[in-house]
mmCIF file with all atom_site columns, C-alpha atoms in Angstrom:
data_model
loop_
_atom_site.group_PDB
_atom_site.id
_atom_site.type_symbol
_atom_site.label_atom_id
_atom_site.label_alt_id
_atom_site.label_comp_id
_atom_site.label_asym_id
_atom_site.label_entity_id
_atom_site.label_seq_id
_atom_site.pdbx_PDB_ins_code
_atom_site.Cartn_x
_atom_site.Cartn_y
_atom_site.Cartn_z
_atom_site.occupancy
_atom_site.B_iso_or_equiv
_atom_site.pdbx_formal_charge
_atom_site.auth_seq_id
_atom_site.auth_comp_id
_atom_site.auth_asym_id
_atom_site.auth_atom_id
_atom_site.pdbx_PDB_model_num
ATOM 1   C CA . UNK T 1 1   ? 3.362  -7.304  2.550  1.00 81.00 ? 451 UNK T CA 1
ATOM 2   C CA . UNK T 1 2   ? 1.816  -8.094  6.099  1.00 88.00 ? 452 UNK T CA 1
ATOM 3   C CA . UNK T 1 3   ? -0.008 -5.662  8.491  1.00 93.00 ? 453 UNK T CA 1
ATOM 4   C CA . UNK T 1 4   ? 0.627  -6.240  12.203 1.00 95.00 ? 454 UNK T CA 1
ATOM 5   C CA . UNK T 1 5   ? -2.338 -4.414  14.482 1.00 96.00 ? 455 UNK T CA 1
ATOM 6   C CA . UNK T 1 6   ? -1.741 -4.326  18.549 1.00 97.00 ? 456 UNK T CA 1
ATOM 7   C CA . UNK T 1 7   ? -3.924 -3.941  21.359 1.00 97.00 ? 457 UNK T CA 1
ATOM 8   C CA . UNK T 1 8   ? -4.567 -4.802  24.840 1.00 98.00 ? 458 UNK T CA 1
ATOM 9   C CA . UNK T 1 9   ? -1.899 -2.290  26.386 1.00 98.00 ? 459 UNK T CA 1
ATOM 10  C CA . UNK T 1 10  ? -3.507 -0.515  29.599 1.00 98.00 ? 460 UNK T CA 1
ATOM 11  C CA . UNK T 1 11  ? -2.855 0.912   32.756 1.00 98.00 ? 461 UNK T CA 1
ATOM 12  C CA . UNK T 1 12  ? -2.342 -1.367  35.648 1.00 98.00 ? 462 UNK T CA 1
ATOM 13  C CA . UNK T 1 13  ? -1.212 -1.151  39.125 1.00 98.00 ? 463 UNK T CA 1
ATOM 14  C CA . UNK T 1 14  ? 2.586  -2.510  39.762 1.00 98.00 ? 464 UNK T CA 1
ATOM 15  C CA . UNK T 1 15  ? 1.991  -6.009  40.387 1.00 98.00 ? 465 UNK T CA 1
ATOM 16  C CA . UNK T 1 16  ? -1.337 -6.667  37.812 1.00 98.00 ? 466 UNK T CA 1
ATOM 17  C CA . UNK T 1 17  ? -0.737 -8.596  34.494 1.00 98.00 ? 467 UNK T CA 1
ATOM 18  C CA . UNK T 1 18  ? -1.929 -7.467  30.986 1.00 98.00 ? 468 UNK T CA 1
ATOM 19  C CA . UNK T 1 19  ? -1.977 -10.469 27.706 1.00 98.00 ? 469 UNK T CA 1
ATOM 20  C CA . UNK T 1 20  ? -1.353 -8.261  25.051 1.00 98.00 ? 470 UNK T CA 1
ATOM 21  C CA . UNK T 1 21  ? -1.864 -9.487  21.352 1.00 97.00 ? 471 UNK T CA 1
ATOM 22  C CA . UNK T 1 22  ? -0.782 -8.957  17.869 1.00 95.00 ? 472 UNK T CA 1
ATOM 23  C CA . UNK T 1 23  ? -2.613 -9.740  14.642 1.00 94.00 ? 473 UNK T CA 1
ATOM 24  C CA . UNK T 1 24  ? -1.526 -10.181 11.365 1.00 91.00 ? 474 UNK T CA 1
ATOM 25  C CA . UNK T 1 25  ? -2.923 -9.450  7.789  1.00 90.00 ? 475 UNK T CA 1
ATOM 26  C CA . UNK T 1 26  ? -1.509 -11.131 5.041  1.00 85.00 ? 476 UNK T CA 1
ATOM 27  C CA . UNK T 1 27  ? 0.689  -13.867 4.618  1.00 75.00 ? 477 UNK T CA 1
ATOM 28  C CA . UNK T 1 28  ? 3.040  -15.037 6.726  1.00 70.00 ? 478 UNK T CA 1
ATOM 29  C CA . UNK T 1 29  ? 4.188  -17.704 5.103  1.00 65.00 ? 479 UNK T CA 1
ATOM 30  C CA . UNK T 1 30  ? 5.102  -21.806 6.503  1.00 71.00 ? 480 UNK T CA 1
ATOM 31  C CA . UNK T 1 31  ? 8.249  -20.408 8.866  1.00 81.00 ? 481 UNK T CA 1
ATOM 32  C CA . UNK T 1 32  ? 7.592  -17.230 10.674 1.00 88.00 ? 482 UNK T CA 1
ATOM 33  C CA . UNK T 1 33  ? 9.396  -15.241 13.656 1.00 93.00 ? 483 UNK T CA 1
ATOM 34  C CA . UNK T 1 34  ? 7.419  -12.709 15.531 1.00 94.00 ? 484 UNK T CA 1
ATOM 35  C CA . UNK T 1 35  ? 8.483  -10.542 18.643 1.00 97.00 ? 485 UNK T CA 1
ATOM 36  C CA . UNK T 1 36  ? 7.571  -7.938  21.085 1.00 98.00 ? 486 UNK T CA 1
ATOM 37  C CA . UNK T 1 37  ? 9.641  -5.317  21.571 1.00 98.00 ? 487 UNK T CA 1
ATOM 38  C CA . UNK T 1 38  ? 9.549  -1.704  23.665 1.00 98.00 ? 488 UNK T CA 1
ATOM 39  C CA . UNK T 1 39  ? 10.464 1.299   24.105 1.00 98.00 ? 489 UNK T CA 1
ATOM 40  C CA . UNK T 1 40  ? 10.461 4.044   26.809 1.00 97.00 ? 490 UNK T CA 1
ATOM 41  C CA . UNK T 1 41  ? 10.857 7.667   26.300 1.00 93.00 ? 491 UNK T CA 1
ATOM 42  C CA . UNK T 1 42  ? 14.435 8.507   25.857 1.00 94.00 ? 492 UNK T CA 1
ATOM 43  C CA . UNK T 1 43  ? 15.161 4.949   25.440 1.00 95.00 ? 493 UNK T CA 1
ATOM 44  C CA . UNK T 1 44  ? 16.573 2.884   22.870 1.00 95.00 ? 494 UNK T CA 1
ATOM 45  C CA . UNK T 1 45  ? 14.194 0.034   21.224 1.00 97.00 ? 495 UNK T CA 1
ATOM 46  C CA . UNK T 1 46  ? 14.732 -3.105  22.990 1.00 97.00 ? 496 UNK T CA 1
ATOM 47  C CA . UNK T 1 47  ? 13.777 -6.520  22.194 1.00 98.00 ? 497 UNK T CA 1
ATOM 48  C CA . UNK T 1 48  ? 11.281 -8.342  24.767 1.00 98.00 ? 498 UNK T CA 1
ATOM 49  C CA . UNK T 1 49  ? 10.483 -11.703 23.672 1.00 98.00 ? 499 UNK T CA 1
ATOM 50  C CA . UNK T 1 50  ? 10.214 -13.803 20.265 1.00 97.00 ? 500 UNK T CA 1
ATOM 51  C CA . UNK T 1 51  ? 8.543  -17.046 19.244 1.00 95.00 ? 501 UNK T CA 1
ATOM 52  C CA . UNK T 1 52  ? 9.585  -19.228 15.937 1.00 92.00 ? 502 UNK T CA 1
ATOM 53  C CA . UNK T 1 53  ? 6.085  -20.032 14.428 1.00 85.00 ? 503 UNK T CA 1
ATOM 54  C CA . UNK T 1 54  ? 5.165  -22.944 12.200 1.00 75.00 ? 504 UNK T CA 1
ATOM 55  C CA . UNK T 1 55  ? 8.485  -24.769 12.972 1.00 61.00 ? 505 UNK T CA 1
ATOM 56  C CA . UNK T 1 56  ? 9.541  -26.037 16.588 1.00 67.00 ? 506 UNK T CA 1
ATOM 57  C CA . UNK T 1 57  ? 8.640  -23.117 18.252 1.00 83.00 ? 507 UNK T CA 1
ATOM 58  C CA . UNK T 1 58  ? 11.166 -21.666 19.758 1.00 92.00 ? 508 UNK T CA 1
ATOM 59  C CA . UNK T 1 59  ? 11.245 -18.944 22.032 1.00 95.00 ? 509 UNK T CA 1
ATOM 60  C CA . UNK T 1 60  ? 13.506 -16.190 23.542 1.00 97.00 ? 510 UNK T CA 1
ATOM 61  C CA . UNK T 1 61  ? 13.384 -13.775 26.162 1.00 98.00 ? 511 UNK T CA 1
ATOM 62  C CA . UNK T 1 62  ? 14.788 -11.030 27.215 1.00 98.00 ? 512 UNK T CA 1
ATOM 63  C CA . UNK T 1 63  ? 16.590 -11.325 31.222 1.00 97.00 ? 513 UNK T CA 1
ATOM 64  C CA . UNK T 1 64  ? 14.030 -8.702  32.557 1.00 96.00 ? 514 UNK T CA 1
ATOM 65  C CA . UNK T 1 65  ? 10.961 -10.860 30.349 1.00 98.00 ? 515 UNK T CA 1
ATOM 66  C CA . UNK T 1 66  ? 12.284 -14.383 31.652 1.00 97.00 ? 516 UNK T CA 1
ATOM 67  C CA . UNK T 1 67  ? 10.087 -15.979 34.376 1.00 97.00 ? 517 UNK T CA 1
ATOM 68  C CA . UNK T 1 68  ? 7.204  -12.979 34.323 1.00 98.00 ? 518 UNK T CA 1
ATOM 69  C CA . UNK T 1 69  ? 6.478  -12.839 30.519 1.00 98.00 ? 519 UNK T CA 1
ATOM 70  C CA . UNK T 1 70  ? 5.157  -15.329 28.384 1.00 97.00 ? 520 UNK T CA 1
ATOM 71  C CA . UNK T 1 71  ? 4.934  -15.701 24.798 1.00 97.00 ? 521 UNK T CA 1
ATOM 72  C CA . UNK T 1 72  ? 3.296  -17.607 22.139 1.00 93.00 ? 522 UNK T CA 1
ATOM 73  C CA . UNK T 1 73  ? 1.827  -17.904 18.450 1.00 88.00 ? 523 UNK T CA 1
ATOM 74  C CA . UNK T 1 74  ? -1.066 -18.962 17.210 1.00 85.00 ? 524 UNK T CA 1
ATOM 75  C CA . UNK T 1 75  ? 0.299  -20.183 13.583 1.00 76.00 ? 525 UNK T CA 1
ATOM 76  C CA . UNK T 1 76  ? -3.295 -20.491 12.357 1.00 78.00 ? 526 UNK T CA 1
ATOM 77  C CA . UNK T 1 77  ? -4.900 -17.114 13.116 1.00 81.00 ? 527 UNK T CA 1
ATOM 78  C CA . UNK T 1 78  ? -1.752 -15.331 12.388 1.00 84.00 ? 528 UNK T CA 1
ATOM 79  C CA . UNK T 1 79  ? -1.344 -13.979 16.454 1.00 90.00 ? 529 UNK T CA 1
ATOM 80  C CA . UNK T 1 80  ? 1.958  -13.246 18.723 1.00 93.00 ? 530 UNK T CA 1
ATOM 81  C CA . UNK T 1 81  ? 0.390  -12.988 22.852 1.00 96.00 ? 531 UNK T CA 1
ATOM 82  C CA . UNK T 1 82  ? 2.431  -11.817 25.305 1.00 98.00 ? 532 UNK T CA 1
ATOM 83  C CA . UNK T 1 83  ? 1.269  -12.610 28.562 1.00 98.00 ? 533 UNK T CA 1
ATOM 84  C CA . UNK T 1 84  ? 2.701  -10.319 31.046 1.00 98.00 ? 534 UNK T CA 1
ATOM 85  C CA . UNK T 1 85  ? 2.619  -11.335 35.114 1.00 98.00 ? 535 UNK T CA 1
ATOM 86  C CA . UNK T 1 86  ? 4.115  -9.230  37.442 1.00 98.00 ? 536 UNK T CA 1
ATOM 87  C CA . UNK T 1 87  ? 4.157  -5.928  36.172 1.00 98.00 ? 537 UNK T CA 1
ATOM 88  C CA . UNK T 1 88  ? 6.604  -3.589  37.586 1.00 98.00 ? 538 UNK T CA 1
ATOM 89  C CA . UNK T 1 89  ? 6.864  0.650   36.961 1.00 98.00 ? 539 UNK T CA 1
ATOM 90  C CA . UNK T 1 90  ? 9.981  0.000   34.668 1.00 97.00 ? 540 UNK T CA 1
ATOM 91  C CA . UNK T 1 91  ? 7.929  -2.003  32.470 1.00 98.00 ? 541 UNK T CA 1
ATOM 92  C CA . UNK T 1 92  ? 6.319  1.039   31.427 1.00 98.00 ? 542 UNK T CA 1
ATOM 93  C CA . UNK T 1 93  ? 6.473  1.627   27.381 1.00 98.00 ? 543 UNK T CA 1
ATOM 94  C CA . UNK T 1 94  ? 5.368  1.494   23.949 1.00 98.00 ? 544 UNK T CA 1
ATOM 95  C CA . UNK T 1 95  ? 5.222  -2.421  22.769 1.00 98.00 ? 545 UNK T CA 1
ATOM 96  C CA . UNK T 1 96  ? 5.171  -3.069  19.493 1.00 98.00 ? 546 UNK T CA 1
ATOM 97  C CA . UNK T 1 97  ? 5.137  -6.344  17.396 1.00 97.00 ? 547 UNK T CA 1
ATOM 98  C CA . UNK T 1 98  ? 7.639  -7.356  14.989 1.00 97.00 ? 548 UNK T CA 1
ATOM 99  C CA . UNK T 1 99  ? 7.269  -9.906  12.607 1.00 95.00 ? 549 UNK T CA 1
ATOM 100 C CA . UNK T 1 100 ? 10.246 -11.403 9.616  1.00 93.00 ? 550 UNK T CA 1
ATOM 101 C CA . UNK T 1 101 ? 8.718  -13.841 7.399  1.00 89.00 ? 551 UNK T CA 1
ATOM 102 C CA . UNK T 1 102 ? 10.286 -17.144 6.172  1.00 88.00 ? 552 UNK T CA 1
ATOM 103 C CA . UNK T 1 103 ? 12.758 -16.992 8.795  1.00 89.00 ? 553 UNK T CA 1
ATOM 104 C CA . UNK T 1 104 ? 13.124 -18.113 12.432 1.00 91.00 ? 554 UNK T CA 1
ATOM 105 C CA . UNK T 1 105 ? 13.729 -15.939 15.312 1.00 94.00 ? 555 UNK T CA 1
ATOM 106 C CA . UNK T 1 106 ? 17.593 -17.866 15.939 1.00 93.00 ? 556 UNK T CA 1
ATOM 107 C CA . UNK T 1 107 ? 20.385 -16.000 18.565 1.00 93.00 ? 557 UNK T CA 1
ATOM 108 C CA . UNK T 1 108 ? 19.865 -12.602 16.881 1.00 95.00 ? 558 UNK T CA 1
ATOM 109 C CA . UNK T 1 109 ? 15.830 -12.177 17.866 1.00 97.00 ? 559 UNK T CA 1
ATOM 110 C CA . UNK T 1 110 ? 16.649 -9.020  19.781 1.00 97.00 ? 560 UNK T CA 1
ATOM 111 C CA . UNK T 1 111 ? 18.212 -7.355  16.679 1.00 97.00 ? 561 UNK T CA 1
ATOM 112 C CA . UNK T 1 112 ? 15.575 -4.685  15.672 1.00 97.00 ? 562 UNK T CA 1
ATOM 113 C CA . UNK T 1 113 ? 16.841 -3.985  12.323 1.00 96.00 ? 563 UNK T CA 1
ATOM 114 C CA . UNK T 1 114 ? 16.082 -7.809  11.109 1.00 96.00 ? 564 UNK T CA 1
ATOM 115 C CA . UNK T 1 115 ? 12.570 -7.227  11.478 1.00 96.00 ? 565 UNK T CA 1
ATOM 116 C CA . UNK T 1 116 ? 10.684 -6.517  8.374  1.00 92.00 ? 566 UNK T CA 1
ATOM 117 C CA . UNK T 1 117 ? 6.981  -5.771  9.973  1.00 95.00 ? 567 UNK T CA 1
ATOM 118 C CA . UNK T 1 118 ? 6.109  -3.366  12.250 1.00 97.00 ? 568 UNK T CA 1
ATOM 119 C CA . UNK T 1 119 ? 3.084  -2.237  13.927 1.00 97.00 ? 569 UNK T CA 1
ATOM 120 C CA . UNK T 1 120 ? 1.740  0.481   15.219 1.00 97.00 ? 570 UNK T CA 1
ATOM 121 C CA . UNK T 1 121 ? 2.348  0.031   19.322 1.00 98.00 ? 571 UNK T CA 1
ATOM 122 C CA . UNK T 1 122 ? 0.355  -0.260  22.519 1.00 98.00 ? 572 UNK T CA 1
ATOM 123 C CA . UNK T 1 123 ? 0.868  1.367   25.530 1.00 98.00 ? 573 UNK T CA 1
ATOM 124 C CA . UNK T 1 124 ? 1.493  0.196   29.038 1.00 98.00 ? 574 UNK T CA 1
ATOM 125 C CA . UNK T 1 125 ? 1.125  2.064   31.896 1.00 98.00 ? 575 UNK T CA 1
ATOM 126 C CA . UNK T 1 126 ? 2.421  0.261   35.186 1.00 98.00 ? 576 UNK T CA 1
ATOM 127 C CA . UNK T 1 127 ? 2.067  2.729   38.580 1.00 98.00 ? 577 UNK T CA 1
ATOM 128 C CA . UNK T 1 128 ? 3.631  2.285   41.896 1.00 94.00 ? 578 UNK T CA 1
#
């Protein structure tokens, strides 16, 4: 069992950037995928971006994500960053990390129900 614990959502003025992070307790083991994902209210969970950790490092974004959102994994402190530039109103929601051990992220990162670990979720707040 792993514990994922997020912070670093705020509220920020369309435009502004926020780095939001995600640690993990416990082990995650030599091959890792963890993700960010969100959701707004009313809104189904979608999938953000994903990085491959302790392998080549892969990573996968969502269209919106691509070119504004960046992130990455620190393999040795057990930490997903998402560095967000850019921010825009509809970016607005809960983000929460994701984590599957032993495996990597591959085509299917976006697929909620393959991820094992959840935590809690920070908010973001973008206003016009």
């Amino acid at each position: 069992q792993i514990h994922l614990a997020e912070s670093g959502g705020d509220s920020v003025q369309a435009g502004g950037s926020l780095r939001l992070s995600c640690q993990a307790s416990g082990s995650l083991y030599s091959t890792n995928c963890m993700a960010w994902f969100r959701q707004a209210p009313g809104k189904e969970r979608e999938g953000v971006a994903a990085v491959t950790g302790g392998g080549g490092g892969a990573t996968y974004y969502s269209a919106t994500a691509r070119g504004r959102f960046t992130i990455s994994q620190d393999y040795y402190q057990k930490t997903a960053t998402l560095q967000m530039n850019g921010l825009r109103p509809d970016d607005t929601a809960m983000y929460y990390c994701a984590a599957i051990p032993r495996r990597v992220c591959g085509g299917q990162w976006s697929a909620a129900d393959r991820y094992n670990y959840w935590g809690q979720g920070t908010q973001v707040t973008v206003s016009s």
